[in-house]
PDB file of C-alpha atoms and ligand atoms in Angstrom:
ATOM      1  CA  UNK A 238     -58.270   2.875-224.774  1.00 55.00           C
ATOM      2  CA  UNK A 239     -60.670   0.247-223.515  1.00 55.00           C
ATOM      3  CA  UNK A 240     -63.614   2.425-224.404  1.00 62.00           C
ATOM      4  CA  UNK A 241     -62.333   2.687-227.903  1.00 69.00           C
ATOM      5  CA  UNK A 242     -61.953  -1.095-228.254  1.00 68.00           C
ATOM      6  CA  UNK A 243     -65.555  -1.648-227.044  1.00 69.00           C
ATOM      7  CA  UNK A 244     -66.660   1.174-229.727  1.00 79.00           C
ATOM      8  CA  UNK A 245     -65.127  -0.739-232.530  1.00 84.00           C
ATOM      9  CA  UNK A 246     -66.637  -3.843-231.596  1.00 84.00           C
ATOM     10  CA  UNK A 247     -69.925  -2.235-231.470  1.00 85.00           C
ATOM     11  CA  UNK A 248     -69.516  -0.590-234.554  1.00 89.00           C
ATOM     12  CA  UNK A 249     -68.216  -3.849-236.383  1.00 92.00           C
ATOM     13  CA  UNK A 250     -71.297  -5.843-234.958  1.00 91.00           C
ATOM     14  CA  UNK A 251     -73.409  -3.203-236.359  1.00 92.00           C
ATOM     15  CA  UNK A 252     -72.105  -3.252-239.821  1.00 93.00           C
ATOM     16  CA  UNK A 253     -71.692  -7.172-239.801  1.00 95.00           C
ATOM     17  CA  UNK A 254     -74.107  -8.447-237.168  1.00 94.00           C
ATOM     18  CA  UNK A 255     -73.967 -12.325-236.255  1.00 96.00           C
ATOM     19  CA  UNK A 256     -76.948 -14.506-236.336  1.00 98.00           C
ATOM     20  CA  UNK A 257     -79.002 -11.879-238.401  1.00 97.00           C
ATOM     21  CA  UNK A 258     -81.938 -13.336-240.220  1.00 98.00           C
ATOM     22  CA  UNK A 259     -85.030 -15.522-239.582  1.00 97.00           C
ATOM     23  CA  UNK A 260     -85.662 -19.188-238.753  1.00 98.00           C
ATOM     24  CA  UNK A 261     -88.618 -20.823-240.411  1.00 97.00           C
ATOM     25  CA  UNK A 262     -90.905 -22.456-238.109  1.00 97.00           C
ATOM     26  CA  UNK A 263     -89.444 -21.387-234.910  1.00 98.00           C
ATOM     27  CA  UNK A 264     -90.331 -22.610-231.302  1.00 98.00           C
ATOM     28  CA  UNK A 265     -89.986 -18.996-230.268  1.00 98.00           C
ATOM     29  CA  UNK A 266     -90.973 -15.845-232.391  1.00 98.00           C
ATOM     30  CA  UNK A 267     -90.747 -12.614-230.298  1.00 98.00           C
ATOM     31  CA  UNK A 268     -90.571  -9.014-231.170  1.00 98.00           C
ATOM     32  CA  UNK A 269     -90.678  -5.650-229.564  1.00 98.00           C
ATOM     33  CA  UNK A 270     -89.485  -2.202-229.683  1.00 97.00           C
ATOM     34  CA  UNK A 271     -88.691   0.942-227.883  1.00 95.00           C
ATOM     35  CA  UNK A 272     -91.583   3.575-228.640  1.00 95.00           C
ATOM     36  CA  UNK A 273     -89.433   6.434-228.002  1.00 94.00           C
ATOM     37  CA  UNK A 274     -87.171   5.976-230.883  1.00 95.00           C
ATOM     38  CA  UNK A 275     -89.143   3.349-232.961  1.00 96.00           C
ATOM     39  CA  UNK A 276     -86.390   0.869-233.073  1.00 96.00           C
ATOM     40  CA  UNK A 277     -87.612  -2.770-233.232  1.00 97.00           C
ATOM     41  CA  UNK A 278     -86.141  -6.238-232.915  1.00 98.00           C
ATOM     42  CA  UNK A 279     -87.581  -9.913-233.540  1.00 98.00           C
ATOM     43  CA  UNK A 280     -85.844 -13.024-232.502  1.00 98.00           C
ATOM     44  CA  UNK A 281     -86.621 -16.354-233.805  1.00 98.00           C
ATOM     45  CA  UNK A 282     -85.254 -19.534-232.182  1.00 98.00           C
ATOM     46  CA  UNK A 283     -85.038 -23.146-232.704  1.00 98.00           C
ATOM     47  CA  UNK A 284     -85.317 -25.347-229.741  1.00 98.00           C
ATOM     48  CA  UNK A 285     -84.731 -29.051-229.676  1.00 97.00           C
ATOM     49  CA  UNK A 286     -84.839 -31.231-226.582  1.00 96.00           C
ATOM     50  CA  UNK A 287     -84.928 -27.938-224.507  1.00 96.00           C
ATOM     51  CA  UNK A 288     -81.633 -26.734-226.013  1.00 98.00           C
ATOM     52  CA  UNK A 289     -81.387 -23.377-228.120  1.00 98.00           C
ATOM     53  CA  UNK A 290     -79.979 -24.885-231.175  1.00 98.00           C
ATOM     54  CA  UNK A 291     -80.196 -21.633-233.276  1.00 98.00           C
ATOM     55  CA  UNK A 292     -81.425 -18.099-232.847  1.00 98.00           C
ATOM     56  CA  UNK A 293     -81.686 -15.217-235.328  1.00 98.00           C
ATOM     57  CA  UNK A 294     -82.768 -11.612-235.253  1.00 98.00           C
ATOM     58  CA  UNK A 295     -83.862  -9.002-237.476  1.00 98.00           C
ATOM     59  CA  UNK A 296     -84.813  -5.305-237.090  1.00 95.00           C
ATOM     60  CA  UNK A 297     -83.955  -1.894-237.347  1.00 92.00           C
ATOM     61  CA  UNK A 298     -82.068   0.025-234.624  1.00 93.00           C
ATOM     62  CA  UNK A 299     -79.210   1.977-233.510  1.00 93.00           C
ATOM     63  CA  UNK A 300     -75.795   0.731-233.518  1.00 92.00           C
ATOM     64  CA  UNK A 301     -75.901  -0.258-230.032  1.00 92.00           C
ATOM     65  CA  UNK A 302     -79.270  -1.974-230.104  1.00 94.00           C
ATOM     66  CA  UNK A 303     -77.987  -3.973-233.087  1.00 95.00           C
ATOM     67  CA  UNK A 304     -74.689  -4.963-231.763  1.00 92.00           C
ATOM     68  CA  UNK A 305     -76.294  -5.838-228.399  1.00 93.00           C
ATOM     69  CA  UNK A 306     -78.968  -8.101-230.059  1.00 96.00           C
ATOM     70  CA  UNK A 307     -76.118  -9.952-231.828  1.00 96.00           C
ATOM     71  CA  UNK A 308     -74.234 -10.471-228.527  1.00 94.00           C
ATOM     72  CA  UNK A 309     -77.396 -11.724-226.677  1.00 96.00           C
ATOM     73  CA  UNK A 310     -77.848 -14.163-229.442  1.00 98.00           C
ATOM     74  CA  UNK A 311     -74.448 -15.655-228.949  1.00 97.00           C
ATOM     75  CA  UNK A 312     -74.905 -15.684-225.152  1.00 97.00           C
ATOM     76  CA  UNK A 313     -78.237 -17.933-225.563  1.00 98.00           C
ATOM     77  CA  UNK A 314     -77.218 -20.242-228.383  1.00 98.00           C
ATOM     78  CA  UNK A 315     -76.396 -23.698-227.288  1.00 98.00           C
ATOM     79  CA  UNK A 316     -77.635 -23.203-223.759  1.00 98.00           C
ATOM     80  CA  UNK A 317     -80.929 -24.827-222.596  1.00 97.00           C
ATOM     81  CA  UNK A 318     -83.795 -22.944-221.885  1.00 97.00           C
ATOM     82  CA  UNK A 319     -83.432 -22.569-218.122  1.00 96.00           C
ATOM     83  CA  UNK A 320     -79.759 -21.399-218.630  1.00 97.00           C
ATOM     84  CA  UNK A 321     -80.684 -18.858-220.940  1.00 98.00           C
ATOM     85  CA  UNK A 322     -83.437 -17.575-218.660  1.00 96.00           C
ATOM     86  CA  UNK A 323     -81.061 -17.201-215.792  1.00 97.00           C
ATOM     87  CA  UNK A 324     -78.646 -14.817-217.816  1.00 97.00           C
ATOM     88  CA  UNK A 325     -79.004 -11.770-215.815  1.00 96.00           C
ATOM     89  CA  UNK A 326     -78.436  -8.014-216.718  1.00 93.00           C
ATOM     90  CA  UNK A 327     -75.097  -8.310-214.911  1.00 92.00           C
ATOM     91  CA  UNK A 328     -73.933 -11.203-217.112  1.00 93.00           C
ATOM     92  CA  UNK A 329     -75.142  -9.389-220.163  1.00 92.00           C
ATOM     93  CA  UNK A 330     -73.215  -5.997-219.278  1.00 88.00           C
ATOM     94  CA  UNK A 331     -70.194  -8.049-218.425  1.00 87.00           C
ATOM     95  CA  UNK A 332     -70.409  -9.407-221.944  1.00 87.00           C
ATOM     96  CA  UNK A 333     -70.946  -5.821-223.501  1.00 82.00           C
ATOM     97  CA  UNK A 334     -68.385  -4.096-221.487  1.00 76.00           C
ATOM     98  CA  UNK A 335     -68.791  -0.657-219.900  1.00 64.00           C
ATOM     99  CA  UNK A 336     -69.383   1.458-223.191  1.00 58.00           C
ATOM    100  CA  UNK A 337     -73.105   1.460-222.824  1.00 62.00           C
ATOM    101  CA  UNK A 338     -73.516   3.350-219.481  1.00 62.00           C
ATOM    102  CA  UNK A 339     -75.291   6.307-221.143  1.00 68.00           C
ATOM    103  CA  UNK A 340     -77.323   4.164-223.635  1.00 84.00           C
ATOM    104  CA  UNK A 341     -78.706   1.552-221.377  1.00 89.00           C
ATOM    105  CA  UNK A 342     -82.156   1.346-222.886  1.00 90.00           C
ATOM    106  CA  UNK A 343     -80.609   0.690-226.256  1.00 92.00           C
ATOM    107  CA  UNK A 344     -78.507  -1.993-224.909  1.00 92.00           C
ATOM    108  CA  UNK A 345     -81.455  -3.626-223.272  1.00 94.00           C
ATOM    109  CA  UNK A 346     -83.743  -3.646-226.081  1.00 96.00           C
ATOM    110  CA  UNK A 347     -82.817  -7.097-227.546  1.00 97.00           C
ATOM    111  CA  UNK A 348     -81.973  -8.679-224.257  1.00 97.00           C
ATOM    112  CA  UNK A 349     -85.481  -7.835-222.629  1.00 97.00           C
ATOM    113  CA  UNK A 350     -87.250  -8.815-225.869  1.00 98.00           C
ATOM    114  CA  UNK A 351     -85.401 -12.025-226.035  1.00 98.00           C
ATOM    115  CA  UNK A 352     -85.599 -12.957-222.365  1.00 97.00           C
ATOM    116  CA  UNK A 353     -89.491 -12.308-222.386  1.00 98.00           C
ATOM    117  CA  UNK A 354     -89.819 -14.683-225.383  1.00 98.00           C
ATOM    118  CA  UNK A 355     -87.790 -17.343-223.427  1.00 98.00           C
ATOM    119  CA  UNK A 356     -89.980 -16.972-220.347  1.00 97.00           C
ATOM    120  CA  UNK A 357     -93.237 -17.067-222.250  1.00 97.00           C
ATOM    121  CA  UNK A 358     -92.207 -20.275-223.924  1.00 98.00           C
ATOM    122  CA  UNK A 359     -91.374 -21.857-220.671  1.00 96.00           C
ATOM    123  CA  UNK A 360     -94.834 -20.794-219.196  1.00 96.00           C
ATOM    124  CA  UNK A 361     -96.343 -22.060-222.386  1.00 96.00           C
ATOM    125  CA  UNK A 362     -95.060 -25.498-221.642  1.00 95.00           C
ATOM    126  CA  UNK A 363     -92.402 -25.497-224.448  1.00 93.00           C
ATOM    127  CA  UNK A 364     -95.051 -25.017-227.185  1.00 96.00           C
ATOM    128  CA  UNK A 365     -94.359 -22.834-230.180  1.00 97.00           C
ATOM    129  CA  UNK A 366     -94.806 -19.335-228.803  1.00 97.00           C
ATOM    130  CA  UNK A 367     -95.290 -15.993-230.659  1.00 98.00           C
ATOM    131  CA  UNK A 368     -95.468 -12.787-228.974  1.00 97.00           C
ATOM    132  CA  UNK A 369     -95.518  -9.553-230.882  1.00 97.00           C
ATOM    133  CA  UNK A 370     -95.529  -5.888-229.848  1.00 97.00           C
ATOM    134  CA  UNK A 371     -93.564  -5.894-226.558  1.00 97.00           C
ATOM    135  CA  UNK A 372     -92.810  -2.623-225.445  1.00 96.00           C
ATOM    136  CA  UNK A 373     -89.386  -1.781-223.748  1.00 93.00           C
TER     137      UNK A 373
HETATM  138 FE1  LIG B  62     -83.490   3.252-230.406  1.00 74.96          FE
HETATM  139 FE2  LIG B  62     -81.172   3.066-229.601  1.00 74.96          FE
HETATM  140  S1  LIG B  62     -81.830   4.734-230.506  1.00 74.96           S
HETATM  141  S2  LIG B  62     -82.837   1.670-229.313  1.00 74.96           S
END
């Protein structure tokens, strides 16, 4: 029953993803993919006074990778960079629920690409940061 509810959430987010799109002149532009299936995701983020004001994503992927990319955008939006950086895999999987145990790589695609973008931005002393071609 719980599994069915989570499956419905994933399918709904796949059909109607939240935060889909691109931000112009973003502070962070990061993309990457899973070479074993070819799925790709790109995140753009607007950051002001250290707060992630907006984040959007584009890409092509399986239902789980698209839905989980939507979910991570919701998790980081409104947080400051340090808080977003601290979101752990455990926090992320708590949010996703337990459906994804057999599709962990799909679920982590967006999470890992977005986190690498945030970490690079911080290392880059909060200057606009573009990273392409992360391999997950
Ligand atoms: Fe490629 Fe899911 S099948 S990320």
